[in-house]
Short mmCIF file of C-alpha atoms and ligand atoms in Angstrom, two decimals:
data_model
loop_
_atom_site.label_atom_id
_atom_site.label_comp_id
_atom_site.label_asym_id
_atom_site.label_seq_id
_atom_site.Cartn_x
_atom_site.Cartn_y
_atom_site.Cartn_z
CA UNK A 84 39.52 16.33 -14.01
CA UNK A 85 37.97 18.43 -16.85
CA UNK A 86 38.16 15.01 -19.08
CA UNK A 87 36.20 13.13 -16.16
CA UNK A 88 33.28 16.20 -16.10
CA UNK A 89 33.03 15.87 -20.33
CA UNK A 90 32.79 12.15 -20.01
CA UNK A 91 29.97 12.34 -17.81
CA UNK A 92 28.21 14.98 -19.22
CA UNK A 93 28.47 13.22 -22.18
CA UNK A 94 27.14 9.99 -20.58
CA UNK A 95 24.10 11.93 -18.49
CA UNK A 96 22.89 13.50 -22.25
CA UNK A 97 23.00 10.48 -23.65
CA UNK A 98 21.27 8.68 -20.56
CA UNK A 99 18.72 10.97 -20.80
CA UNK A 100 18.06 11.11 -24.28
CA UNK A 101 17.52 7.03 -24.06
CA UNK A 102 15.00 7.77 -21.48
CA UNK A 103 13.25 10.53 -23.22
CA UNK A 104 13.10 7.83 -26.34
CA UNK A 105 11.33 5.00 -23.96
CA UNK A 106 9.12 7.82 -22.71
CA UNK A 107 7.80 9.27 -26.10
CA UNK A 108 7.52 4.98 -27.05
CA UNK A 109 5.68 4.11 -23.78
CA UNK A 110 2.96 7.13 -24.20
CA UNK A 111 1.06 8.80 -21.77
CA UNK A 112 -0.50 6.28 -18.92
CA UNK A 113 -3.69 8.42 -19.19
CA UNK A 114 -3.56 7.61 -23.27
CA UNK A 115 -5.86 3.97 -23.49
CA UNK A 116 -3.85 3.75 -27.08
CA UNK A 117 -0.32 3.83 -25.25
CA UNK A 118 1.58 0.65 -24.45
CA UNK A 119 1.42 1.04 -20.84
CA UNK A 120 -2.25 2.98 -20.01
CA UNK A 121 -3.50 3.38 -16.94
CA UNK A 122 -6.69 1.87 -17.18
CA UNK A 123 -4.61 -1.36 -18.09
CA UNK A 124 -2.58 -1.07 -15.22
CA UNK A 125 -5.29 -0.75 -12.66
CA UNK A 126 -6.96 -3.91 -14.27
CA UNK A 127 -4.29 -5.98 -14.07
CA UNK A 128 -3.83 -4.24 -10.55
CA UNK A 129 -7.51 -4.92 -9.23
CA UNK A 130 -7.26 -9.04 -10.78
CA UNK A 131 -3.73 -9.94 -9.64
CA UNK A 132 -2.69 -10.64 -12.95
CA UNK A 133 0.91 -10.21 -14.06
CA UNK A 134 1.09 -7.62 -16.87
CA UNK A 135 2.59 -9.48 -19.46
CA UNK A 136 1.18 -6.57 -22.31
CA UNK A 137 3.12 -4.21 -20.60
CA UNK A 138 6.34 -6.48 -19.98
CA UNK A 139 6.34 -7.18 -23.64
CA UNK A 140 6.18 -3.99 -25.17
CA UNK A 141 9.20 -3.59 -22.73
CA UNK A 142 10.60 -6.29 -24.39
CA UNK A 143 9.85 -5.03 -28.11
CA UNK A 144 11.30 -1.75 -27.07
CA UNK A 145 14.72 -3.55 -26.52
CA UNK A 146 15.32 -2.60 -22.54
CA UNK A 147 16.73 -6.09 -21.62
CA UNK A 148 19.73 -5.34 -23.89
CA UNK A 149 20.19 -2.38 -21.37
CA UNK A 150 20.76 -4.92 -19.01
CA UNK A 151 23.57 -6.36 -20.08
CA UNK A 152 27.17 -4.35 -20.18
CA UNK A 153 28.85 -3.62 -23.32
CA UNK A 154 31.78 -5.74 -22.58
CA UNK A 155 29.40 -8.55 -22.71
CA UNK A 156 27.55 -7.75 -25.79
CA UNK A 157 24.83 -5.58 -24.39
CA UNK A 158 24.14 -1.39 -24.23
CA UNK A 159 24.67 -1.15 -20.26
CA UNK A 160 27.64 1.28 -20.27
CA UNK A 161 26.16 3.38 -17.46
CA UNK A 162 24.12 2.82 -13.98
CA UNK A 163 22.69 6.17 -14.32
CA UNK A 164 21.14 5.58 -17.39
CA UNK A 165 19.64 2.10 -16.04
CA UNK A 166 18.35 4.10 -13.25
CA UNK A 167 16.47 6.55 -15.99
CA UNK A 168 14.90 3.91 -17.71
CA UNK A 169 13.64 1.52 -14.92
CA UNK A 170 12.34 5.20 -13.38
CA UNK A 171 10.69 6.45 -16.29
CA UNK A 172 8.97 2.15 -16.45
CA UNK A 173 8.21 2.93 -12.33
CA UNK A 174 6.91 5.91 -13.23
CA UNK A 175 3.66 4.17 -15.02
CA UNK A 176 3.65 0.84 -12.96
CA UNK A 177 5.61 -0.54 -10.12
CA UNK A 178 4.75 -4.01 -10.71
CA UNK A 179 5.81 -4.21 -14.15
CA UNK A 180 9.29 -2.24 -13.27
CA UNK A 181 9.50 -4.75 -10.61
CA UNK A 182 8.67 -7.76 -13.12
CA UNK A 183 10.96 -6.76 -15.98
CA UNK A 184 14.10 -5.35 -14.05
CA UNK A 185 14.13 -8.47 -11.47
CA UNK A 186 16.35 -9.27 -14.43
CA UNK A 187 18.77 -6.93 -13.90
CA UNK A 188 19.32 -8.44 -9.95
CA UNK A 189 18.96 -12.32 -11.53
CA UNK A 190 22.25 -11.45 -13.76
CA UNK A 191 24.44 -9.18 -12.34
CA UNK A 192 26.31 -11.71 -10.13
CA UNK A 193 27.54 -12.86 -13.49
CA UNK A 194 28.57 -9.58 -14.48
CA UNK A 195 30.18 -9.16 -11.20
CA UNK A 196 31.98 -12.40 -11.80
CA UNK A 197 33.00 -11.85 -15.42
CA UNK A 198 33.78 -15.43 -16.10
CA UNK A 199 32.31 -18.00 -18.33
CA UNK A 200 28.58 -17.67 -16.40
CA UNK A 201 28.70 -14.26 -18.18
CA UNK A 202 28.44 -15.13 -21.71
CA UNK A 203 25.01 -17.62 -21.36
CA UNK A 204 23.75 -14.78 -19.11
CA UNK A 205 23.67 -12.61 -21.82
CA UNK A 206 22.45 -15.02 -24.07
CA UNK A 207 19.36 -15.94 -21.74
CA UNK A 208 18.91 -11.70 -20.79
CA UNK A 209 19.59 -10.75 -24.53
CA UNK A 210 16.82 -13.00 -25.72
CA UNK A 211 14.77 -11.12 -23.66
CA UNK A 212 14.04 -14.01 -20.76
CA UNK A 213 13.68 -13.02 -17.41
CA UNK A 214 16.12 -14.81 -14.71
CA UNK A 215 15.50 -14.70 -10.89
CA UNK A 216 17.89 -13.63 -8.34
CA UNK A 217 17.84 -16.53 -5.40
CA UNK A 218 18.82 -15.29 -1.93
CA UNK A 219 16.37 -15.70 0.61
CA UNK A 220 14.81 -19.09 1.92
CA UNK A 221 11.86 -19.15 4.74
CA UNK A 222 12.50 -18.12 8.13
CA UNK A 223 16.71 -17.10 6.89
CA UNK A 224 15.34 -13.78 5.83
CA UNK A 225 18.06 -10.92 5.45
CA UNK A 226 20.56 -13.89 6.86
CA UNK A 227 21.83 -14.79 3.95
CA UNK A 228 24.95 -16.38 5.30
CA UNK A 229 22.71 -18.98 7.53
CA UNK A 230 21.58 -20.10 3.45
CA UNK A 231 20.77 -24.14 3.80
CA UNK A 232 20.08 -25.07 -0.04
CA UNK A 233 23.29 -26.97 -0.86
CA UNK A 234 25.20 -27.19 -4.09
CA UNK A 235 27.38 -30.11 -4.03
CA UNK A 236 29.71 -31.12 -6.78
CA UNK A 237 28.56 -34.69 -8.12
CA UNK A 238 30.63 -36.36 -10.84
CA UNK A 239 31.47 -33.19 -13.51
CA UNK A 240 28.07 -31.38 -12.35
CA UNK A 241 26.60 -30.00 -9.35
CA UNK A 242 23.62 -31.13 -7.32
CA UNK A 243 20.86 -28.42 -5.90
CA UNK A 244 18.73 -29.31 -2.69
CA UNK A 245 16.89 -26.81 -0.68
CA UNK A 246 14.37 -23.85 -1.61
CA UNK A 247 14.43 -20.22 -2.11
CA UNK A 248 11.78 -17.76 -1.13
CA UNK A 249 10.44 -15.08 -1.91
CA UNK A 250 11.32 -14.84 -5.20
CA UNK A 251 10.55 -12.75 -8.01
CA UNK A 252 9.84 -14.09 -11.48
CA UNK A 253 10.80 -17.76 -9.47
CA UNK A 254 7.94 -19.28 -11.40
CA UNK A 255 7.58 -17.62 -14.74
CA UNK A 256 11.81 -16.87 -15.05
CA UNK A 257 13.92 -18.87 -17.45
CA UNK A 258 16.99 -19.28 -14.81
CA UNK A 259 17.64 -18.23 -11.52
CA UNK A 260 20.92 -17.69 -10.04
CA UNK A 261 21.11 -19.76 -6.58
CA UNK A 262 23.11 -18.40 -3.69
CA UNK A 263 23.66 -21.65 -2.13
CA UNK A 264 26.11 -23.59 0.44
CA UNK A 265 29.25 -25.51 -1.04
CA UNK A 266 30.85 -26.79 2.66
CA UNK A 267 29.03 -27.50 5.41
CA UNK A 268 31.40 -24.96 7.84
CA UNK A 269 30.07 -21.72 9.47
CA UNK A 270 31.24 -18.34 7.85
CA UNK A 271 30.90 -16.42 4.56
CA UNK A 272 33.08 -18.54 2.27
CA UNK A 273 31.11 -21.79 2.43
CA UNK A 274 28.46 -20.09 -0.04
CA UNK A 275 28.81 -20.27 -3.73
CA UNK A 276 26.99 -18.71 -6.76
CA UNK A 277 25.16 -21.27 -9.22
CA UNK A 278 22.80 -20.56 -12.52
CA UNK A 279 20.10 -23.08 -12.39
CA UNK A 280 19.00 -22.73 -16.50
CA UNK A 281 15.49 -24.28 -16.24
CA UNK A 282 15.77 -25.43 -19.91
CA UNK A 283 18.52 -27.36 -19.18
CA UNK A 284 17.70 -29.26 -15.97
CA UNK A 285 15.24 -32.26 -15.44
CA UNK A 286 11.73 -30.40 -14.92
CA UNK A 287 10.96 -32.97 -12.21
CA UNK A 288 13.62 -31.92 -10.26
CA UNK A 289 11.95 -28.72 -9.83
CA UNK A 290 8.31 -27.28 -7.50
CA UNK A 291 7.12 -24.11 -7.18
CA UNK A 292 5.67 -22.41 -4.46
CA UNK A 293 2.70 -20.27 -5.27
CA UNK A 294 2.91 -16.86 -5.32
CA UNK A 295 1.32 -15.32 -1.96
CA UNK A 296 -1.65 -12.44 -2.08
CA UNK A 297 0.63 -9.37 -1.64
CA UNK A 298 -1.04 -5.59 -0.63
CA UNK A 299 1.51 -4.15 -3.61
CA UNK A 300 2.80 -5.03 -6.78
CA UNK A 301 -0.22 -7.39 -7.03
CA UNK A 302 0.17 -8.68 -10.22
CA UNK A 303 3.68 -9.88 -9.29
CA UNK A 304 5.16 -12.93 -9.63
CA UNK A 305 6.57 -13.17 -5.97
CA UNK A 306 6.52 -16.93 -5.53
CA UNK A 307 9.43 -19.69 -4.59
CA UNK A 308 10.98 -22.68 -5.73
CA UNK A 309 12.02 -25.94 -4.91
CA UNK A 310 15.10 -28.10 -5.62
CA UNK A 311 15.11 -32.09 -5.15
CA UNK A 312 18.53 -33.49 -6.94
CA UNK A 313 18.68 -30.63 -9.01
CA UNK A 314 21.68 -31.31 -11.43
CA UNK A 315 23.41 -28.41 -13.16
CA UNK A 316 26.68 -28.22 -15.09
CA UNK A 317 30.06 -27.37 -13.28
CA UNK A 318 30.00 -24.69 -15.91
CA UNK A 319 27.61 -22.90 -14.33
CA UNK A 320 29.00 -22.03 -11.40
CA UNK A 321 29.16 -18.09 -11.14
CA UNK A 322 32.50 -16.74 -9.44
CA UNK A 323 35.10 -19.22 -7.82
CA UNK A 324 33.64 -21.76 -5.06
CA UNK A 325 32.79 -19.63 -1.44
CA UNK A 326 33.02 -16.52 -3.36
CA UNK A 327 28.89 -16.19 -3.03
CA UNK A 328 28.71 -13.77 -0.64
CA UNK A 329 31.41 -11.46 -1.96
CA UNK A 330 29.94 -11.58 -5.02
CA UNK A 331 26.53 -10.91 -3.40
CA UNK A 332 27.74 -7.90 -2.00
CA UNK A 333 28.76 -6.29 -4.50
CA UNK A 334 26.27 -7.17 -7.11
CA UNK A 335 23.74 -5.56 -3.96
CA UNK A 336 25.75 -2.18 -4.42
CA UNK A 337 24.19 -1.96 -8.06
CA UNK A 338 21.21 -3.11 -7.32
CA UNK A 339 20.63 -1.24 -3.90
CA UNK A 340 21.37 2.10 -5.83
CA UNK A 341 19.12 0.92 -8.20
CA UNK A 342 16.19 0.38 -6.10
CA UNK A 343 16.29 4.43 -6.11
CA UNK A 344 14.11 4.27 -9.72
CA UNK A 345 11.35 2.05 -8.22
CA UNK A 346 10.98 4.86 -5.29
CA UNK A 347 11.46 7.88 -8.05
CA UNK A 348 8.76 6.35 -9.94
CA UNK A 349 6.43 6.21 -7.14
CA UNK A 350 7.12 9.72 -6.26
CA UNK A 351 6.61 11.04 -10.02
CA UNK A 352 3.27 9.08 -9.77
CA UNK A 353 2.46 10.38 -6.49
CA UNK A 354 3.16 14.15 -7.19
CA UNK A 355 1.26 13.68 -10.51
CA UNK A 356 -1.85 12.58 -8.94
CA UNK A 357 -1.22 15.10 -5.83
CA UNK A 358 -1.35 18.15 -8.85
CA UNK A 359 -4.09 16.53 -10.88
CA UNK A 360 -6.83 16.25 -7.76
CA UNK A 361 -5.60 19.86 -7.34
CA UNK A 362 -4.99 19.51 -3.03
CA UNK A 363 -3.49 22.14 -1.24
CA UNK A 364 -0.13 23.80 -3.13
CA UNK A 365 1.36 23.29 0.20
CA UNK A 366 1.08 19.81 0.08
CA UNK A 367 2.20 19.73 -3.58
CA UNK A 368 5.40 21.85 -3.24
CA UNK A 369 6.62 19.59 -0.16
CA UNK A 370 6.36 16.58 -1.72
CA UNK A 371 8.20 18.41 -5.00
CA UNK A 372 11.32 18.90 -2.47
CA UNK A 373 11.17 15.98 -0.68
CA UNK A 374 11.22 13.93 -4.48
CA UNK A 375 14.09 16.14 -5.48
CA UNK A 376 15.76 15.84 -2.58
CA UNK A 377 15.29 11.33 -3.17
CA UNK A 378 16.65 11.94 -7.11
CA UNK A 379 19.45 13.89 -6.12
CA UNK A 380 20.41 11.56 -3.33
CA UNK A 381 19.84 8.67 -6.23
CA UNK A 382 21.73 10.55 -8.66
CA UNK A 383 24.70 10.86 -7.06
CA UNK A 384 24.61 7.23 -5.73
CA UNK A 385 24.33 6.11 -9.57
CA UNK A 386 27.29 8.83 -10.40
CA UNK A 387 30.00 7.64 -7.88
CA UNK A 388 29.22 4.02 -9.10
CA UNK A 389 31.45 5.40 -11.84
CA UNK A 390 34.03 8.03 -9.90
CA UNK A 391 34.11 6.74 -6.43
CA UNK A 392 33.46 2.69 -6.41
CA UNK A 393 35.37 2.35 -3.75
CA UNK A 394 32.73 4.11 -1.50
CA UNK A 395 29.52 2.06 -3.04
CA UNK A 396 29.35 -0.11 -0.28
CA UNK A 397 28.39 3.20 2.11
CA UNK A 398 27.02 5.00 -0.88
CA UNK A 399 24.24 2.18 -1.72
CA UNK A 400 23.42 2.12 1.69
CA UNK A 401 22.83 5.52 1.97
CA UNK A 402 20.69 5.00 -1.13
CA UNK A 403 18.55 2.41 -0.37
CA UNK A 404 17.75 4.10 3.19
CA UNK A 405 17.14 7.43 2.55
CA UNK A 406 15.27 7.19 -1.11
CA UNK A 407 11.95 4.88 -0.11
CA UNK A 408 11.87 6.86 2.99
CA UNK A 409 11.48 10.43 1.10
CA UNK A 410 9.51 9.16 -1.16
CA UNK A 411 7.26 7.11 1.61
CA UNK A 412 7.19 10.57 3.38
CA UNK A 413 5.62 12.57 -0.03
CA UNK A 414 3.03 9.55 0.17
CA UNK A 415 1.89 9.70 3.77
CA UNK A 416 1.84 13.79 3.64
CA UNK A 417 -0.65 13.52 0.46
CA UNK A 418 -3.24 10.95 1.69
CA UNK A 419 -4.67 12.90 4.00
CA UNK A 420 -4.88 15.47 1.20
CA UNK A 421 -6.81 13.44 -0.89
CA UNK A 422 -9.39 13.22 1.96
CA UNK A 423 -11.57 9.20 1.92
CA UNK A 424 -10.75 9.20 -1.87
CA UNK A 425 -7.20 7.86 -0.93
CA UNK A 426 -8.38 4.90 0.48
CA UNK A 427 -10.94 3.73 -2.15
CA UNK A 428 -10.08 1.33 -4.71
CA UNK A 429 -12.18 2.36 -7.43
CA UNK A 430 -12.33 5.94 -6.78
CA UNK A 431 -11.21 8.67 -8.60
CA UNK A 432 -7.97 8.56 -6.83
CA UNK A 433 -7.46 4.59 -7.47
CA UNK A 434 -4.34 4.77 -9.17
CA UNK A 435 -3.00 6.76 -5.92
CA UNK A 436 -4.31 4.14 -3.63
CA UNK A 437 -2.07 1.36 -5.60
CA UNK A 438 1.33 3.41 -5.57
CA UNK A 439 0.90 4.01 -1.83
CA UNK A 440 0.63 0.07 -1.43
CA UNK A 441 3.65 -0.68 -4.45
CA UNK A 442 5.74 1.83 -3.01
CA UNK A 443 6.29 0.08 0.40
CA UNK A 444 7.67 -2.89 -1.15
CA UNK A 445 11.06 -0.97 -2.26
CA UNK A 446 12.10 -0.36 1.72
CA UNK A 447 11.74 -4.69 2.22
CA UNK A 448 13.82 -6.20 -0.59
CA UNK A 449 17.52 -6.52 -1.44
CA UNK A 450 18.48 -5.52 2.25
CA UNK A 451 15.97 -3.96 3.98
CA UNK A 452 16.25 -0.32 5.89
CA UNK A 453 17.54 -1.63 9.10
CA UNK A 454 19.93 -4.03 7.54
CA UNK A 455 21.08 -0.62 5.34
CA UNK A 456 21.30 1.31 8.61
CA UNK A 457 23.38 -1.92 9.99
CA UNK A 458 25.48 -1.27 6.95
CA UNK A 459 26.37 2.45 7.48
CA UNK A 460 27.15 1.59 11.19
CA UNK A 461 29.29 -1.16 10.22
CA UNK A 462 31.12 1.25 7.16
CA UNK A 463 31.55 4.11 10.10
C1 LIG B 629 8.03 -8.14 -2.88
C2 LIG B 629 9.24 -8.90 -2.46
C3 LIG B 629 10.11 -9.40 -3.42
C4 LIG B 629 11.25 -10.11 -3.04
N1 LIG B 629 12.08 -10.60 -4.02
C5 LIG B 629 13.17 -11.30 -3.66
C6 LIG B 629 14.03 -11.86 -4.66
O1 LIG B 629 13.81 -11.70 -5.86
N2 LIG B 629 15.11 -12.57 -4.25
C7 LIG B 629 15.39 -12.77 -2.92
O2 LIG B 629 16.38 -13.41 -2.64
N3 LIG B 629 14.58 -12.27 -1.96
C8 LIG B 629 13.50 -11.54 -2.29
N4 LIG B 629 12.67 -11.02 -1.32
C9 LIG B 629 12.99 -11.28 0.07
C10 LIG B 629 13.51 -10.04 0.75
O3 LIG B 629 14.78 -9.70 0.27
C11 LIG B 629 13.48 -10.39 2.24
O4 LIG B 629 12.15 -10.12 2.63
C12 LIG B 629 14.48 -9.63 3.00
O5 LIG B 629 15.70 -10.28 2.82
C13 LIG B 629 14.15 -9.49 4.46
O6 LIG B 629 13.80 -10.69 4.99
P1 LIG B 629 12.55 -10.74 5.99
O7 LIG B 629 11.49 -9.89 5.44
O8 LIG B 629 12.22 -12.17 6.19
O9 LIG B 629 13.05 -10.06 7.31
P2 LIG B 629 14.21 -10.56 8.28
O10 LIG B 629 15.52 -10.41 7.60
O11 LIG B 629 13.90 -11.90 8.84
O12 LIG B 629 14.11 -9.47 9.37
C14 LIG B 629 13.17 -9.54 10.44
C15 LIG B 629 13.39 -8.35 11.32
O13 LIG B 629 14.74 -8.33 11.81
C16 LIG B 629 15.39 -7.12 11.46
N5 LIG B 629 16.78 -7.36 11.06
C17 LIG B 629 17.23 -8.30 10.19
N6 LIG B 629 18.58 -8.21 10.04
C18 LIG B 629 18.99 -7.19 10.82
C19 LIG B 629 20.26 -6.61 11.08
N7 LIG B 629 21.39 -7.05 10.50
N8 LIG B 629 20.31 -5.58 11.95
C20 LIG B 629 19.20 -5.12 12.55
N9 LIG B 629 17.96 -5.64 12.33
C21 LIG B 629 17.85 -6.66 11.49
C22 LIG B 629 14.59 -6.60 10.29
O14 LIG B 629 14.65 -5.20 10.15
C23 LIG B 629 13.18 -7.03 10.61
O15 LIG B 629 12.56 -6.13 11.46
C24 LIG B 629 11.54 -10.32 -1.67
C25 LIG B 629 10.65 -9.82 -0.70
C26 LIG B 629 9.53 -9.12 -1.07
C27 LIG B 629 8.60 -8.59 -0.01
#
């Protein structure tokens, strides 16, 4: 027992001390000389544009090797210390934490399947490319298991038809893994995993749908894409055929307990700006215990990943609920605060007016809070 508390003592220290590093590297937002200011942000905000300065110096720092796990050549030895970066990233700019660590959902089906897929996923994330993570298709929403784009084996390769949308990064990504159906039979095991590398397929085989004029993360690439005859290797199949959906699941017990950093972010940026405009200490001390309240829920979540796996299926759940909705709740308690000033894009309270629109995109994606709720009733 003792060993288990030293280990992760040891791990939280060193987790935070990474953070702390991309912190100091990252400056202050209200710094224009930092790699990630404010006035930057709200430009790229107010014109849609994606924020490729910001996902760069991201780059330069060396995060994507934090998304790949040491067994496969990467850093990632701990969830909690993902969680502290992509926080301390959320903590400046939703939209770019949303752009870079799409990544991190776009691989971890091959981490989750450990086989061959694994190895040229870390050579596409360790290059610092970003790859896609293909689930939904129009009008399917959260039913992934209804999935129509088919993946059918065709003489030593395999042939992609169908779409998926909405994506993230499905335009500007490298490679998107495809959640896609293998047998043409109802029920969970007809769905298979495939990487669809974009350098190595025929271009023409390939549309995009254009990105849609979202009220957060603006700058976004939240678009879809298209495949006509798509042919892929049978190499790059993640995980055995019909083992898509188990795969999926899991991989969404990461990444749901992930999700926790986007909301954290938000809340460190809403709190700031709540002190800053100096409203009511009322106000401000609330929303300090409702955000501590979110990090400890989102702490331990990241923790048991480690001690208690067993239980991440409830745990991330649990995660994904309850974190957007604190940190929602420290949002919708301070606009009213902040008086008309909340409301007004290029008031002194701007940068408040865009985290209270990024911020409700955590509760939508990778299962939204009903489906979570579904989850926990199913688990009980
Ligand atoms: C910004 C953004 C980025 C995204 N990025 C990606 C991405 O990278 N990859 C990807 O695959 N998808 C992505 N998505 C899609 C996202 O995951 C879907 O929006 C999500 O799956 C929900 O689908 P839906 O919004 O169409 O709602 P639906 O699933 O169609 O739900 C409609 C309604 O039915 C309810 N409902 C659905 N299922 C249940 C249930 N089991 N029990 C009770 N009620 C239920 C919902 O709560 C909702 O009210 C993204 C979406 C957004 C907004």
């Amino acid at each position: 027992m003792s060993t288990t508390v030293g280990m992760v003592t040891t791990a939280a220290a060193g987790a935070y001390g990474r953070a702390a590093d991309l912190d100091a590297y990252l400056g202050a937002p209200a710094d224009p000389a930092g790699r990630m200011p404010l006035v930057l942000t709200l430009e790229r905000d107010h014109d849609r544009v994606f924020p490729a300065e910001a996902v760069a110096a991201l780059d330069a720092w060396g995060l994507p090797r934090h998304y790949v796990p040491e067994a496969f050549g990467g850093g990632l030895r701990d969830v909690f210390e993902l969680l502290l970066l992509m926080r301390t990233v959320a903590a400046r700019d939703l939209t770019v934490a949303v752009g870079h660590g799409k990544t991190v959902l776009g691989a971890i089906s091959a981490w989750a399947a450990a086989d061959d897929s694994a190895a040229h996923m870390a050579r596409i994330v360790g290059a610092g490319e970003a790859v896609s993570w293909g689930l939904t298709e129009k009008d399917r929403g959260s039913d992934l298991a209804a999935s129509q784009t088919g993946a059918v084996a065709t003489g030593g390769g395999i042939r992609l038809d169908g779409h998926k949308w909405p994506i993230g990064n499905a335009t500007r990504g490298r490679a998107i893994t495809v959640l896609a159906r293998t047998e043409d039979k109802p029920g969970p095991r007809a769905l298979s995993l495939v990487l669809v590398d974009k350098t190595e397929v025929d271009p023409a085989t390939l549309a995009y749908r254009a990105r849609r004029p979202l009220h957060g993360i603006r700058g976004a690439d939240i678009s879809g894409i298209d495949f006509a005859g798509t042919i892929v290797s049978a190499d790059r199949r993640v995980g055995a055929p019909g083992q898509g959906i188990e795969i999926v699941l899991k991989s969404l017990q990461v990444t749901r307990t992930l999700c926790a950093a986007l909301s954290l972010g938000a809340g460190d940026q809403a709190l700031a700006y709540l002190a800053a405009a100096g409203v009511d200490a009322a106000v401000i001390a609330r929303g300090a215990a409702d955000l501590l309240l979110a990090e400890a829920v989102a702490f331990a979540g990241a923790r048991l990943f480690h001690v208690a796996p067993g239980e991440m299926a409830l745990t991330s759940a649990f995660v994904k609920v309850l974190v957007p909705d604190l940190v929602d709740g420290v949002i919708r308690d301070g606009s009213p605060a902040l008086g008309v000033s909340a409301l007004l894009e290029d008031g002194p309270s701007a940068a408040w007016e865009k985290v209270a629109r990024d911020a409700k995109v955590v509760s939508i994606f990778d299962g939204n809070s009903v489906v979570n709720l579904n989850v926990v009733i199913n688990e009980l």
